[in-house]
PDB file of C-alpha atoms in Angstrom:
ATOM      1  CA  MET R   1       0.000   0.000   0.000  1.00  0.00           C
ATOM      2  CA  LYS R   2       2.838   2.354   0.894  1.00  0.00           C
ATOM      3  CA  GLN R   3       4.509   1.653  -2.434  1.00  0.00           C
ATOM      4  CA  PHE R   4       1.275   2.402  -4.261  1.00  0.00           C
ATOM      5  CA  LEU R   5       0.819   5.706  -2.428  1.00  0.00           C
ATOM      6  CA  LYS R   6       4.434   6.622  -3.096  1.00  0.00           C
ATOM      7  CA  LYS R   7       4.013   5.972  -6.823  1.00  0.00           C
ATOM      8  CA  LEU R   8       0.776   7.909  -6.818  1.00  0.00           C
ATOM      9  CA  ALA R   9       2.464  10.877  -5.141  1.00  0.00           C
ATOM     10  CA  ILE R  10       5.330  10.793  -7.663  1.00  0.00           C
ATOM     11  CA  LEU R  11       2.848  10.646 -10.541  1.00  0.00           C
ATOM     12  CA  ALA R  12       0.922  13.591  -9.095  1.00  0.00           C
ATOM     13  CA  LEU R  13       4.160  15.569  -8.716  1.00  0.00           C
ATOM     14  CA  ILE R  14       5.131  14.836 -12.311  1.00  0.00           C
ATOM     15  CA  CYS R  15       1.694  16.022 -13.513  1.00  0.00           C
ATOM     16  CA  VAL R  16       2.032  19.230 -11.508  1.00  0.00           C
ATOM     17  CA  LEU R  17       5.530  19.886 -12.887  1.00  0.00           C
ATOM     18  CA  ILE R  18       4.364  19.257 -16.472  1.00  0.00           C
ATOM     19  CA  THR R  19       1.440  21.639 -15.964  1.00  0.00           C
ATOM     20  CA  VAL R  20       3.629  24.352 -14.437  1.00  0.00           C
ATOM     21  CA  PHE R  21       6.234  24.004 -17.191  1.00  0.00           C
ATOM     22  CA  ALA R  22       3.589  24.052 -19.937  1.00  0.00           C
ATOM     23  CA  ASN R  23       1.971  27.208 -18.552  1.00  0.00           C
ATOM     24  CA  LEU R  24       5.330  28.945 -18.074  1.00  0.00           C
ATOM     25  CA  ALA R  25       6.280  28.098 -21.655  1.00  0.00           C
ATOM     26  CA  PHE R  26       2.885  29.339 -22.832  1.00  0.00           C
ATOM     27  CA  LEU R  27       3.340  32.573 -20.867  1.00  0.00           C
ATOM     28  CA  PHE R  28       6.750  33.110 -22.465  1.00  0.00           C
ATOM     29  CA  VAL R  29       5.518  32.450 -26.008  1.00  0.00           C
ATOM     30  CA  ARG R  30       2.056  34.086 -25.944  1.00  0.00           C
ATOM     31  CA  GLY R  31       2.739  36.840 -23.422  1.00  0.00           C
ATOM     32  CA  SER R  32      -0.134  36.044 -21.075  1.00  0.00           C
ATOM     33  CA  LEU R  33      -2.263  33.176 -19.773  1.00  0.00           C
ATOM     34  CA  ILE R  34      -5.421  35.004 -20.850  1.00  0.00           C
ATOM     35  CA  PRO R  35      -6.472  36.470 -24.240  1.00  0.00           C
ATOM     36  CA  GLU R  36      -6.545  40.254 -24.491  1.00  0.00           C
ATOM     37  CA  TYR R  37     -10.219  40.441 -25.316  1.00  0.00           C
ATOM     38  CA  VAL R  38     -11.193  39.431 -21.756  1.00  0.00           C
ATOM     39  CA  ASP R  39      -8.844  41.882 -19.999  1.00  0.00           C
ATOM     40  CA  ARG R  40     -11.519  44.533 -19.589  1.00  0.00           C
ATOM     41  CA  PHE R  41     -13.872  42.043 -17.946  1.00  0.00           C
ATOM     42  CA  LEU R  42     -11.229  41.282 -15.324  1.00  0.00           C
ATOM     43  CA  ASN R  43     -10.916  44.998 -14.494  1.00  0.00           C
ATOM     44  CA  ILE R  44     -14.514  46.201 -14.308  1.00  0.00           C
ATOM     45  CA  PRO R  45     -14.580  49.285 -12.047  1.00  0.00           C
ATOM     46  CA  GLU R  46     -16.736  49.785  -8.985  1.00  0.00           C
ATOM     47  CA  GLY R  47     -19.372  52.512  -8.945  1.00  0.00           C
ATOM     48  CA  ILE R  48     -20.276  52.298 -12.639  1.00  0.00           C
ATOM     49  CA  GLN R  49     -22.253  55.332 -13.812  1.00  0.00           C
ATOM     50  CA  VAL R  50     -22.680  54.430 -17.493  1.00  0.00           C
ATOM     51  CA  ALA R  51     -22.292  51.053 -19.196  1.00  0.00           C
ATOM     52  CA  ASN R  52     -23.510  49.062 -22.156  1.00  0.00           C
ATOM     53  CA  LEU R  53     -24.230  45.457 -22.986  1.00  0.00           C
ATOM     54  CA  GLY R  54     -24.480  44.078 -26.511  1.00  0.00           C
ATOM     55  CA  ASN R  55     -22.880  42.153 -29.337  1.00  0.00           C
ATOM     56  CA  SER R  56     -20.150  43.433 -31.684  1.00  0.00           C
ATOM     57  CA  HIS R  57     -22.291  46.477 -32.535  1.00  0.00           C
ATOM     58  CA  GLY R  58     -22.089  47.472 -28.877  1.00  0.00           C
ATOM     59  CA  GLN R  59     -18.443  46.499 -28.568  1.00  0.00           C
ATOM     60  CA  SER R  60     -17.356  48.783 -31.410  1.00  0.00           C
ATOM     61  CA  GLY R  61     -20.037  51.435 -30.945  1.00  0.00           C
ATOM     62  CA  PHE R  62     -19.430  52.507 -27.348  1.00  0.00           C
ATOM     63  CA  GLN R  63     -16.124  54.311 -26.788  1.00  0.00           C
ATOM     64  CA  TYR R  64     -15.852  56.160 -23.470  1.00  0.00           C
ATOM     65  CA  THR R  65     -12.293  57.496 -23.953  1.00  0.00           C
ATOM     66  CA  HIS R  66     -13.461  61.120 -24.241  1.00  0.00           C
ATOM     67  CA  HIS R  67     -15.180  60.915 -20.855  1.00  0.00           C
ATOM     68  CA  PRO R  68     -12.667  59.962 -18.146  1.00  0.00           C
ATOM     69  CA  GLU R  69     -14.835  61.826 -15.644  1.00  0.00           C
ATOM     70  CA  ILE R  70     -17.477  59.092 -15.973  1.00  0.00           C
ATOM     71  CA  VAL R  71     -17.058  55.651 -14.425  1.00  0.00           C
ATOM     72  CA  SER R  72     -17.948  53.501 -17.425  1.00  0.00           C
ATOM     73  CA  ALA R  73     -17.777  49.939 -18.725  1.00  0.00           C
ATOM     74  CA  ASN R  74     -18.240  48.343 -22.122  1.00  0.00           C
ATOM     75  CA  LEU R  75     -19.734  44.921 -21.340  1.00  0.00           C
ATOM     76  CA  ALA R  76     -20.333  43.927 -24.964  1.00  0.00           C
ATOM     77  CA  PHE R  77     -18.749  41.017 -26.798  1.00  0.00           C
ATOM     78  CA  GLY R  78     -18.751  40.009 -30.443  1.00  0.00           C
ATOM     79  CA  SER R  79     -21.647  37.603 -31.179  1.00  0.00           C
ATOM     80  CA  GLN R  80     -22.978  38.034 -27.643  1.00  0.00           C
ATOM     81  CA  ASP R  81     -26.700  37.361 -27.372  1.00  0.00           C
ATOM     82  CA  LEU R  82     -29.241  38.779 -24.932  1.00  0.00           C
ATOM     83  CA  ILE R  83     -29.035  35.635 -22.809  1.00  0.00           C
ATOM     84  CA  HIS R  84     -25.384  36.388 -22.098  1.00  0.00           C
ATOM     85  CA  ASP R  85     -26.094  40.091 -21.733  1.00  0.00           C
ATOM     86  CA  GLU R  86     -28.293  39.083 -18.814  1.00  0.00           C
ATOM     87  CA  LYS R  87     -25.628  36.772 -17.382  1.00  0.00           C
ATOM     88  CA  ILE R  88     -22.966  39.493 -17.594  1.00  0.00           C
ATOM     89  CA  LEU R  89     -25.283  41.986 -15.927  1.00  0.00           C
ATOM     90  CA  LEU R  90     -25.925  39.488 -13.117  1.00  0.00           C
ATOM     91  CA  ASN R  91     -22.179  38.910 -12.808  1.00  0.00           C
ATOM     92  CA  TYR R  92     -21.428  42.627 -12.377  1.00  0.00           C
ATOM     93  CA  ILE R  93     -24.663  44.000 -10.939  1.00  0.00           C
ATOM     94  CA  ASP R  94     -22.924  44.920  -7.667  1.00  0.00           C
ATOM     95  CA  HIS R  95     -20.494  47.166  -9.576  1.00  0.00           C
ATOM     96  CA  PHE R  96     -23.242  49.639 -10.554  1.00  0.00           C
ATOM     97  CA  GLN R  97     -24.161  52.636  -8.465  1.00  0.00           C
ATOM     98  CA  ARG R  98     -27.813  53.509  -8.060  1.00  0.00           C
ATOM     99  CA  GLY R  99     -28.982  55.895 -10.743  1.00  0.00           C
ATOM    100  CA  ALA R 100     -26.540  54.505 -13.317  1.00  0.00           C
ATOM    101  CA  THR R 101     -27.499  54.272 -16.990  1.00  0.00           C
ATOM    102  CA  LEU R 102     -27.275  50.976 -18.855  1.00  0.00           C
ATOM    103  CA  TYR R 103     -27.558  51.019 -22.650  1.00  0.00           C
ATOM    104  CA  ILE R 104     -29.015  47.765 -23.976  1.00  0.00           C
ATOM    105  CA  PRO R 105     -28.216  47.483 -27.692  1.00  0.00           C
ATOM    106  CA  VAL R 106     -30.843  45.615 -29.686  1.00  0.00           C
ATOM    107  CA  THR R 107     -29.610  45.299 -33.237  1.00  0.00           C
ATOM    108  CA  TYR R 108     -31.008  43.199 -36.045  1.00  0.00           C
ATOM    109  CA  PRO R 109     -29.700  39.764 -34.967  1.00  0.00           C
ATOM    110  CA  SER R 110     -30.510  40.334 -31.276  1.00  0.00           C
ATOM    111  CA  LEU R 111     -34.104  39.118 -31.191  1.00  0.00           C
ATOM    112  CA  VAL R 112     -34.101  36.417 -33.881  1.00  0.00           C
ATOM    113  CA  GLN R 113     -30.834  34.502 -33.409  1.00  0.00           C
ATOM    114  CA  ASN R 114     -30.402  31.233 -31.525  1.00  0.00           C
ATOM    115  CA  TYR R 115     -27.030  31.310 -29.782  1.00  0.00           C
ATOM    116  CA  SER R 116     -26.884  27.652 -28.739  1.00  0.00           C
ATOM    117  CA  ASN R 117     -27.408  26.486 -32.343  1.00  0.00           C
ATOM    118  CA  ARG R 118     -24.328  28.306 -33.637  1.00  0.00           C
ATOM    119  CA  GLU R 119     -21.541  26.125 -34.994  1.00  0.00           C
ATOM    120  CA  ASP R 120     -19.015  28.146 -32.974  1.00  0.00           C
ATOM    121  CA  PHE R 121     -20.990  27.903 -29.715  1.00  0.00           C
ATOM    122  CA  LEU R 122     -18.196  26.187 -27.752  1.00  0.00           C
ATOM    123  CA  SER R 123     -15.498  28.690 -28.695  1.00  0.00           C
ATOM    124  CA  LEU R 124     -17.810  31.632 -27.970  1.00  0.00           C
ATOM    125  CA  ASN R 125     -18.932  30.162 -24.665  1.00  0.00           C
ATOM    126  CA  ARG R 126     -15.368  29.464 -23.489  1.00  0.00           C
ATOM    127  CA  ARG R 127     -14.529  33.156 -23.100  1.00  0.00           C
ATOM    128  CA  TYR R 128     -16.959  33.496 -20.183  1.00  0.00           C
ATOM    129  CA  TYR R 129     -14.955  31.001 -18.109  1.00  0.00           C
ATOM    130  CA  TYR R 130     -12.288  33.666 -17.575  1.00  0.00           C
ATOM    131  CA  PHE R 131     -14.450  36.025 -15.546  1.00  0.00           C
ATOM    132  CA  MET R 132     -17.967  34.709 -14.962  1.00  0.00           C
ATOM    133  CA  ARG R 133     -19.230  32.739 -11.983  1.00  0.00           C
ATOM    134  CA  PRO R 134     -19.604  29.029 -12.871  1.00  0.00           C
ATOM    135  CA  SER R 135     -23.293  29.125 -11.965  1.00  0.00           C
ATOM    136  CA  LEU R 136     -23.871  31.663 -14.745  1.00  0.00           C
ATOM    137  CA  ILE R 137     -21.925  29.852 -17.490  1.00  0.00           C
ATOM    138  CA  THR R 138     -24.043  28.027 -20.065  1.00  0.00           C
ATOM    139  CA  ASP R 139     -23.390  24.256 -20.008  1.00  0.00           C
ATOM    140  CA  PHE R 140     -20.455  24.615 -17.601  1.00  0.00           C
ATOM    141  CA  SER R 141     -17.946  21.766 -17.886  1.00  0.00           C
ATOM    142  CA  LEU R 142     -14.740  20.947 -16.024  1.00  0.00           C
ATOM    143  CA  ARG R 143     -12.954  20.194 -19.288  1.00  0.00           C
ATOM    144  CA  GLU R 144     -13.645  23.679 -20.607  1.00  0.00           C
ATOM    145  CA  TRP R 145     -12.623  25.117 -17.250  1.00  0.00           C
ATOM    146  CA  ALA R 146      -9.296  23.251 -17.487  1.00  0.00           C
ATOM    147  CA  THR R 147      -8.776  24.541 -21.043  1.00  0.00           C
ATOM    148  CA  VAL R 148      -9.053  28.081 -19.712  1.00  0.00           C
ATOM    149  CA  MET R 149      -7.129  27.673 -16.468  1.00  0.00           C
ATOM    150  CA  LEU R 150      -4.327  25.547 -17.935  1.00  0.00           C
ATOM    151  CA  PRO R 151      -3.861  26.951 -21.464  1.00  0.00           C
ATOM    152  CA  GLY R 152      -0.385  25.469 -21.940  1.00  0.00           C
ATOM    153  CA  LEU R 153      -1.775  21.935 -21.957  1.00  0.00           C
ATOM    154  CA  PHE R 154      -4.132  22.481 -24.883  1.00  0.00           C
ATOM    155  CA  VAL R 155      -2.848  22.858 -28.443  1.00  0.00           C
ATOM    156  CA  PRO R 156      -5.681  25.132 -29.728  1.00  0.00           C
ATOM    157  CA  ASN R 157      -4.627  27.822 -27.235  1.00  0.00           C
ATOM    158  CA  TRP R 158      -1.135  27.880 -28.737  1.00  0.00           C
ATOM    159  CA  THR R 159      -2.546  28.541 -32.209  1.00  0.00           C
ATOM    160  CA  ALA R 160      -5.396  30.928 -31.285  1.00  0.00           C
ATOM    161  CA  GLU R 161      -5.360  33.830 -33.761  1.00  0.00           C
ATOM    162  CA  TYR R 162      -6.528  36.471 -31.301  1.00  0.00           C
ATOM    163  CA  TRP R 163      -4.764  35.920 -27.996  1.00  0.00           C
ATOM    164  CA  ARG R 164      -3.086  39.164 -27.014  1.00  0.00           C
ATOM    165  CA  THR R 165      -4.747  41.083 -29.842  1.00  0.00           C
ATOM    166  CA  ASP R 166      -8.417  42.061 -29.837  1.00  0.00           C
ATOM    167  CA  GLU R 167     -10.197  41.846 -33.191  1.00  0.00           C
ATOM    168  CA  PHE R 168     -11.691  45.330 -32.923  1.00  0.00           C
ATOM    169  CA  THR R 169      -8.440  46.831 -31.614  1.00  0.00           C
ATOM    170  CA  GLU R 170      -6.750  45.631 -34.774  1.00  0.00           C
ATOM    171  CA  ALA R 171      -9.467  46.937 -37.089  1.00  0.00           C
ATOM    172  CA  GLY R 172     -10.467  50.001 -35.079  1.00  0.00           C
ATOM    173  CA  GLU R 173      -9.249  52.653 -37.542  1.00  0.00           C
ATOM    174  CA  GLN R 174     -10.280  50.725 -40.646  1.00  0.00           C
ATOM    175  CA  THR R 175     -12.859  52.293 -42.951  1.00  0.00           C
ATOM    176  CA  VAL R 176     -15.165  50.804 -45.566  1.00  0.00           C
ATOM    177  CA  ASN R 177     -12.859  52.036 -48.309  1.00  0.00           C
ATOM    178  CA  ASN R 178     -11.009  48.735 -47.977  1.00  0.00           C
ATOM    179  CA  ILE R 179     -14.012  46.477 -48.650  1.00  0.00           C
ATOM    180  CA  ASN R 180     -16.736  45.832 -51.212  1.00  0.00           C
ATOM    181  CA  LEU R 181     -19.517  47.565 -49.301  1.00  0.00           C
ATOM    182  CA  GLU R 182     -22.422  46.067 -51.227  1.00  0.00           C
ATOM    183  CA  ASP R 183     -21.159  42.502 -50.783  1.00  0.00           C
ATOM    184  CA  ASP R 184     -20.454  43.138 -47.110  1.00  0.00           C
ATOM    185  CA  ALA R 185     -23.955  44.493 -46.496  1.00  0.00           C
ATOM    186  CA  ASN R 186     -25.658  41.587 -48.270  1.00  0.00           C
ATOM    187  CA  ALA R 187     -23.585  39.027 -46.364  1.00  0.00           C
ATOM    188  CA  ALA R 188     -24.236  40.734 -43.024  1.00  0.00           C
ATOM    189  CA  VAL R 189     -28.008  40.875 -43.531  1.00  0.00           C
ATOM    190  CA  GLU R 190     -27.972  37.207 -44.546  1.00  0.00           C
ATOM    191  CA  ARG R 191     -26.195  36.298 -41.268  1.00  0.00           C
ATOM    192  CA  HIS R 192     -28.167  38.642 -39.068  1.00  0.00           C
ATOM    193  CA  ILE R 193     -31.701  38.304 -40.403  1.00  0.00           C
ATOM    194  CA  LEU R 194     -32.431  36.144 -43.450  1.00  0.00           C
ATOM    195  CA  LYS R 195     -30.977  32.892 -42.075  1.00  0.00           C
ATOM    196  CA  TRP R 196     -33.327  33.102 -39.094  1.00  0.00           C
ATOM    197  CA  GLN R 197     -36.544  33.191 -41.143  1.00  0.00           C
ATOM    198  CA  LYS R 198     -39.150  30.570 -40.260  1.00  0.00           C
ATOM    199  CA  ASP R 199     -41.324  29.516 -43.175  1.00  0.00           C
ATOM    200  CA  GLY R 200     -40.669  32.841 -44.849  1.00  0.00           C
ATOM    201  CA  ALA R 201     -41.742  34.872 -41.811  1.00  0.00           C
ATOM    202  CA  TYR R 202     -39.749  36.873 -39.287  1.00  0.00           C
ATOM    203  CA  VAL R 203     -40.529  35.544 -35.820  1.00  0.00           C
ATOM    204  CA  LEU R 204     -38.831  36.933 -32.745  1.00  0.00           C
ATOM    205  CA  ASN R 205     -37.233  34.274 -30.542  1.00  0.00           C
ATOM    206  CA  SER R 206     -39.280  34.170 -27.316  1.00  0.00           C
ATOM    207  CA  GLU R 207     -36.194  33.197 -25.326  1.00  0.00           C
ATOM    208  CA  ASN R 208     -34.552  36.444 -26.423  1.00  0.00           C
ATOM    209  CA  THR R 209     -37.588  38.666 -25.870  1.00  0.00           C
ATOM    210  CA  ASP R 210     -38.196  37.173 -22.407  1.00  0.00           C
ATOM    211  CA  CYS R 211     -34.545  37.727 -21.595  1.00  0.00           C
ATOM    212  CA  LEU R 212     -34.701  41.355 -22.677  1.00  0.00           C
ATOM    213  CA  LEU R 213     -37.638  41.933 -20.358  1.00  0.00           C
ATOM    214  CA  ARG R 214     -35.749  40.295 -17.460  1.00  0.00           C
ATOM    215  CA  ILE R 215     -32.786  42.615 -18.067  1.00  0.00           C
ATOM    216  CA  ILE R 216     -35.098  45.634 -17.832  1.00  0.00           C
ATOM    217  CA  VAL R 217     -36.698  44.324 -14.638  1.00  0.00           C
ATOM    218  CA  LEU R 218     -33.275  43.551 -13.113  1.00  0.00           C
ATOM    219  CA  CYS R 219     -32.098  47.080 -13.880  1.00  0.00           C
ATOM    220  CA  LYS R 220     -35.115  48.690 -12.265  1.00  0.00           C
ATOM    221  CA  LYS R 221     -34.859  46.431  -9.220  1.00  0.00           C
ATOM    222  CA  ASN R 222     -31.291  47.629  -8.669  1.00  0.00           C
ATOM    223  CA  GLY R 223     -31.851  51.315  -9.344  1.00  0.00           C
ATOM    224  CA  ILE R 224     -30.295  51.256 -12.815  1.00  0.00           C
ATOM    225  CA  ASN R 225     -31.886  53.189 -15.691  1.00  0.00           C
ATOM    226  CA  PRO R 226     -32.191  50.911 -18.761  1.00  0.00           C
ATOM    227  CA  VAL R 227     -32.141  52.410 -22.251  1.00  0.00           C
ATOM    228  CA  LEU R 228     -32.952  50.306 -25.317  1.00  0.00           C
ATOM    229  CA  ILE R 229     -30.863  51.369 -28.276  1.00  0.00           C
ATOM    230  CA  THR R 230     -30.104  50.412 -31.871  1.00  0.00           C
ATOM    231  CA  THR R 231     -26.677  51.509 -33.059  1.00  0.00           C
ATOM    232  CA  PRO R 232     -26.020  53.385 -36.344  1.00  0.00           C
ATOM    233  CA  PHE R 233     -25.696  51.536 -39.658  1.00  0.00           C
ATOM    234  CA  LEU R 234     -24.738  52.622 -43.139  1.00  0.00           C
ATOM    235  CA  ARG R 235     -27.396  53.172 -45.796  1.00  0.00           C
ATOM    236  CA  GLU R 236     -26.089  50.202 -47.793  1.00  0.00           C
ATOM    237  CA  TYR R 237     -26.831  47.883 -44.857  1.00  0.00           C
ATOM    238  CA  ASN R 238     -30.228  49.410 -44.109  1.00  0.00           C
ATOM    239  CA  ASP R 239     -31.250  49.077 -47.763  1.00  0.00           C
ATOM    240  CA  CYS R 240     -30.764  45.296 -47.565  1.00  0.00           C
ATOM    241  CA  VAL R 241     -32.959  44.859 -44.492  1.00  0.00           C
ATOM    242  CA  PRO R 242     -36.479  43.543 -45.318  1.00  0.00           C
ATOM    243  CA  ALA R 243     -39.244  45.999 -44.459  1.00  0.00           C
ATOM    244  CA  GLU R 244     -41.300  43.181 -42.909  1.00  0.00           C
ATOM    245  CA  PHE R 245     -38.513  42.417 -40.443  1.00  0.00           C
ATOM    246  CA  LEU R 246     -38.089  46.064 -39.487  1.00  0.00           C
ATOM    247  CA  SER R 247     -41.799  46.353 -38.811  1.00  0.00           C
ATOM    248  CA  VAL R 248     -41.807  43.298 -36.535  1.00  0.00           C
ATOM    249  CA  GLN R 249     -38.746  44.373 -34.550  1.00  0.00           C
ATOM    250  CA  ARG R 250     -39.591  48.056 -34.223  1.00  0.00           C
ATOM    251  CA  THR R 251     -43.194  47.367 -33.217  1.00  0.00           C
ATOM    252  CA  PHE R 252     -41.996  45.044 -30.467  1.00  0.00           C
ATOM    253  CA  LEU R 253     -39.297  47.406 -29.155  1.00  0.00           C
ATOM    254  CA  ILE R 254     -41.530  50.492 -29.147  1.00  0.00           C
ATOM    255  CA  SER R 255     -44.230  48.535 -27.321  1.00  0.00           C
ATOM    256  CA  LEU R 256     -41.750  47.117 -24.799  1.00  0.00           C
ATOM    257  CA  ALA R 257     -40.289  50.558 -24.119  1.00  0.00           C
ATOM    258  CA  ASN R 258     -43.724  52.127 -23.650  1.00  0.00           C
ATOM    259  CA  GLU R 259     -44.951  49.345 -21.357  1.00  0.00           C
ATOM    260  CA  ASN R 260     -41.895  49.689 -19.134  1.00  0.00           C
ATOM    261  CA  GLU R 261     -41.667  53.481 -19.386  1.00  0.00           C
ATOM    262  CA  ILE R 262     -38.097  53.497 -20.656  1.00  0.00           C
ATOM    263  CA  PRO R 263     -36.488  55.132 -23.720  1.00  0.00           C
ATOM    264  CA  TYR R 264     -35.891  53.411 -27.026  1.00  0.00           C
ATOM    265  CA  LEU R 265     -33.302  55.239 -29.140  1.00  0.00           C
ATOM    266  CA  ASP R 266     -33.154  54.054 -32.756  1.00  0.00           C
ATOM    267  CA  PHE R 267     -29.966  55.373 -34.386  1.00  0.00           C
ATOM    268  CA  SER R 268     -30.029  52.779 -37.186  1.00  0.00           C
ATOM    269  CA  GLN R 269     -30.781  55.412 -39.837  1.00  0.00           C
ATOM    270  CA  ASP R 270     -29.461  58.494 -38.073  1.00  0.00           C
ATOM    271  CA  SER R 271     -28.543  61.150 -40.644  1.00  0.00           C
ATOM    272  CA  ARG R 272     -25.260  61.954 -38.869  1.00  0.00           C
ATOM    273  CA  PHE R 273     -23.997  58.426 -39.612  1.00  0.00           C
ATOM    274  CA  VAL R 274     -25.941  56.742 -42.409  1.00  0.00           C
ATOM    275  CA  ASP R 275     -23.777  58.120 -45.241  1.00  0.00           C
ATOM    276  CA  ARG R 276     -20.515  58.614 -43.332  1.00  0.00           C
ATOM    277  CA  HIS R 277     -18.264  55.880 -44.699  1.00  0.00           C
ATOM    278  CA  ASP R 278     -15.348  57.291 -42.730  1.00  0.00           C
ATOM    279  CA  LEU R 279     -17.064  56.364 -39.451  1.00  0.00           C
ATOM    280  CA  PHE R 280     -17.521  52.637 -40.144  1.00  0.00           C
ATOM    281  CA  LEU R 281     -15.413  49.473 -40.160  1.00  0.00           C
ATOM    282  CA  ASN R 282     -17.925  47.863 -42.496  1.00  0.00           C
ATOM    283  CA  SER R 283     -21.584  48.285 -43.368  1.00  0.00           C
ATOM    284  CA  ASP R 284     -22.853  47.810 -39.803  1.00  0.00           C
ATOM    285  CA  HIS R 285     -19.985  48.411 -37.331  1.00  0.00           C
ATOM    286  CA  LEU R 286     -18.679  51.808 -36.271  1.00  0.00           C
ATOM    287  CA  ASN R 287     -14.905  52.234 -36.218  1.00  0.00           C
ATOM    288  CA  ASN R 288     -13.069  54.001 -33.376  1.00  0.00           C
ATOM    289  CA  THR R 289     -13.818  57.466 -34.731  1.00  0.00           C
ATOM    290  CA  GLY R 290     -17.475  56.609 -35.250  1.00  0.00           C
ATOM    291  CA  GLY R 291     -17.735  55.014 -31.799  1.00  0.00           C
ATOM    292  CA  LEU R 292     -16.287  58.109 -30.132  1.00  0.00           C
ATOM    293  CA  LEU R 293     -18.739  60.382 -31.972  1.00  0.00           C
ATOM    294  CA  PHE R 294     -21.699  58.101 -31.231  1.00  0.00           C
ATOM    295  CA  THR R 295     -20.828  57.925 -27.520  1.00  0.00           C
ATOM    296  CA  ASP R 296     -20.370  61.701 -27.349  1.00  0.00           C
ATOM    297  CA  ILE R 297     -23.828  62.159 -28.859  1.00  0.00           C
ATOM    298  CA  LEU R 298     -25.394  59.730 -26.405  1.00  0.00           C
ATOM    299  CA  LEU R 299     -23.770  61.229 -23.327  1.00  0.00           C
ATOM    300  CA  SER R 300     -24.771  64.740 -24.421  1.00  0.00           C
ATOM    301  CA  GLY R 301     -28.403  63.601 -24.317  1.00  0.00           C
ATOM    302  CA  GLU R 302     -29.087  64.069 -28.038  1.00  0.00           C
ATOM    303  CA  ASN R 303     -31.815  61.986 -29.688  1.00  0.00           C
ATOM    304  CA  PRO R 304     -31.648  60.208 -33.080  1.00  0.00           C
ATOM    305  CA  ILE R 305     -32.065  62.400 -36.150  1.00  0.00           C
ATOM    306  CA  SER R 306     -33.798  60.901 -39.197  1.00  0.00           C
TER     307      SER R 306
END
C-alpha cells in the first residue's frame, strides 16, 4: 500500500511539474495566460455610472475614452446574445451605483438569433470562463474550465489567432474604403436576419424577448436606468434589411419601451452616420472614430435624427 501511495504521489508531482512548465512556456511564447479580449472584464470598475451590454455592434459602438470623468464599462462582446447580456449583468450587478445608466443594444440579430445552435458555440462560450461565476456559465464543464485555467496543456490555445490582440483593436481605424460595401452588407443581412426566417416569416425568438424583459426588470430592481438602443448603420446595410422584419422588430421594441416606461433610441438610420463611410469598419460596425462620436452624442443627451 505504501509503495502504491508513493508511486501515486510521484505521478501527481510529475503532472504538476508538467502543468507548471507548460503554462510557463505558454506565458513566455504568448505573453499572457489570458487572451486580451477578456482583460476589460477582469478589471470592471466599482461605482459604474454608465455602461452598455451588446454584441459586436455594442463592442465597437461605445467608446468612453473622451469621458474619463465618468465611471464607465463596455460589457459587450462580439456575437454576444441577450441571454449572455443578462448573465454578464448578473455577474457585475454589484459594480453599478444607483442611478446609473445601462444602454441595452438591440440590433437586427438580437431578437431572432439562436445562440446555442451556432456552430461556434463552444469557442464563444469558453470566453466566459475567464471572468464569470460558474453558476452563470451556459453548459459549464470541467474540461472547458481546465482549457481556460491551464492553457499550456491544450494545443488550440497555442494557435489561437486572437490571444493578445483584440479583433476590434486591430481593425479600429479601418474604414469601408477597404471592402466591397455592397457585398459586405448583403452578407451581413444574410447572417443577421435572413438565415433566421421561419417559413418565410420573421418571428422573434421568445427566449430572447423574455430575456430582454428580465434585463429591464433587473435594472429597475437595482436602481439602474435601462435604455434600449439600436446603433447606427450605413445606408447600404439598411437598404438590404427587409421591411417586414423592421416592422416586426420596431413594433416590439416600441411597445416594450412604452410598457416599461423606458427610452428606445433608434440610431439605425441616423442622418449623422448613415452616409458617413469614414465612421464605419464595415456596413454595420462603427470604427473608433465613429464610436467616439456616437458615444459623445449619447452622453450629451441628443436623440436620433432621421
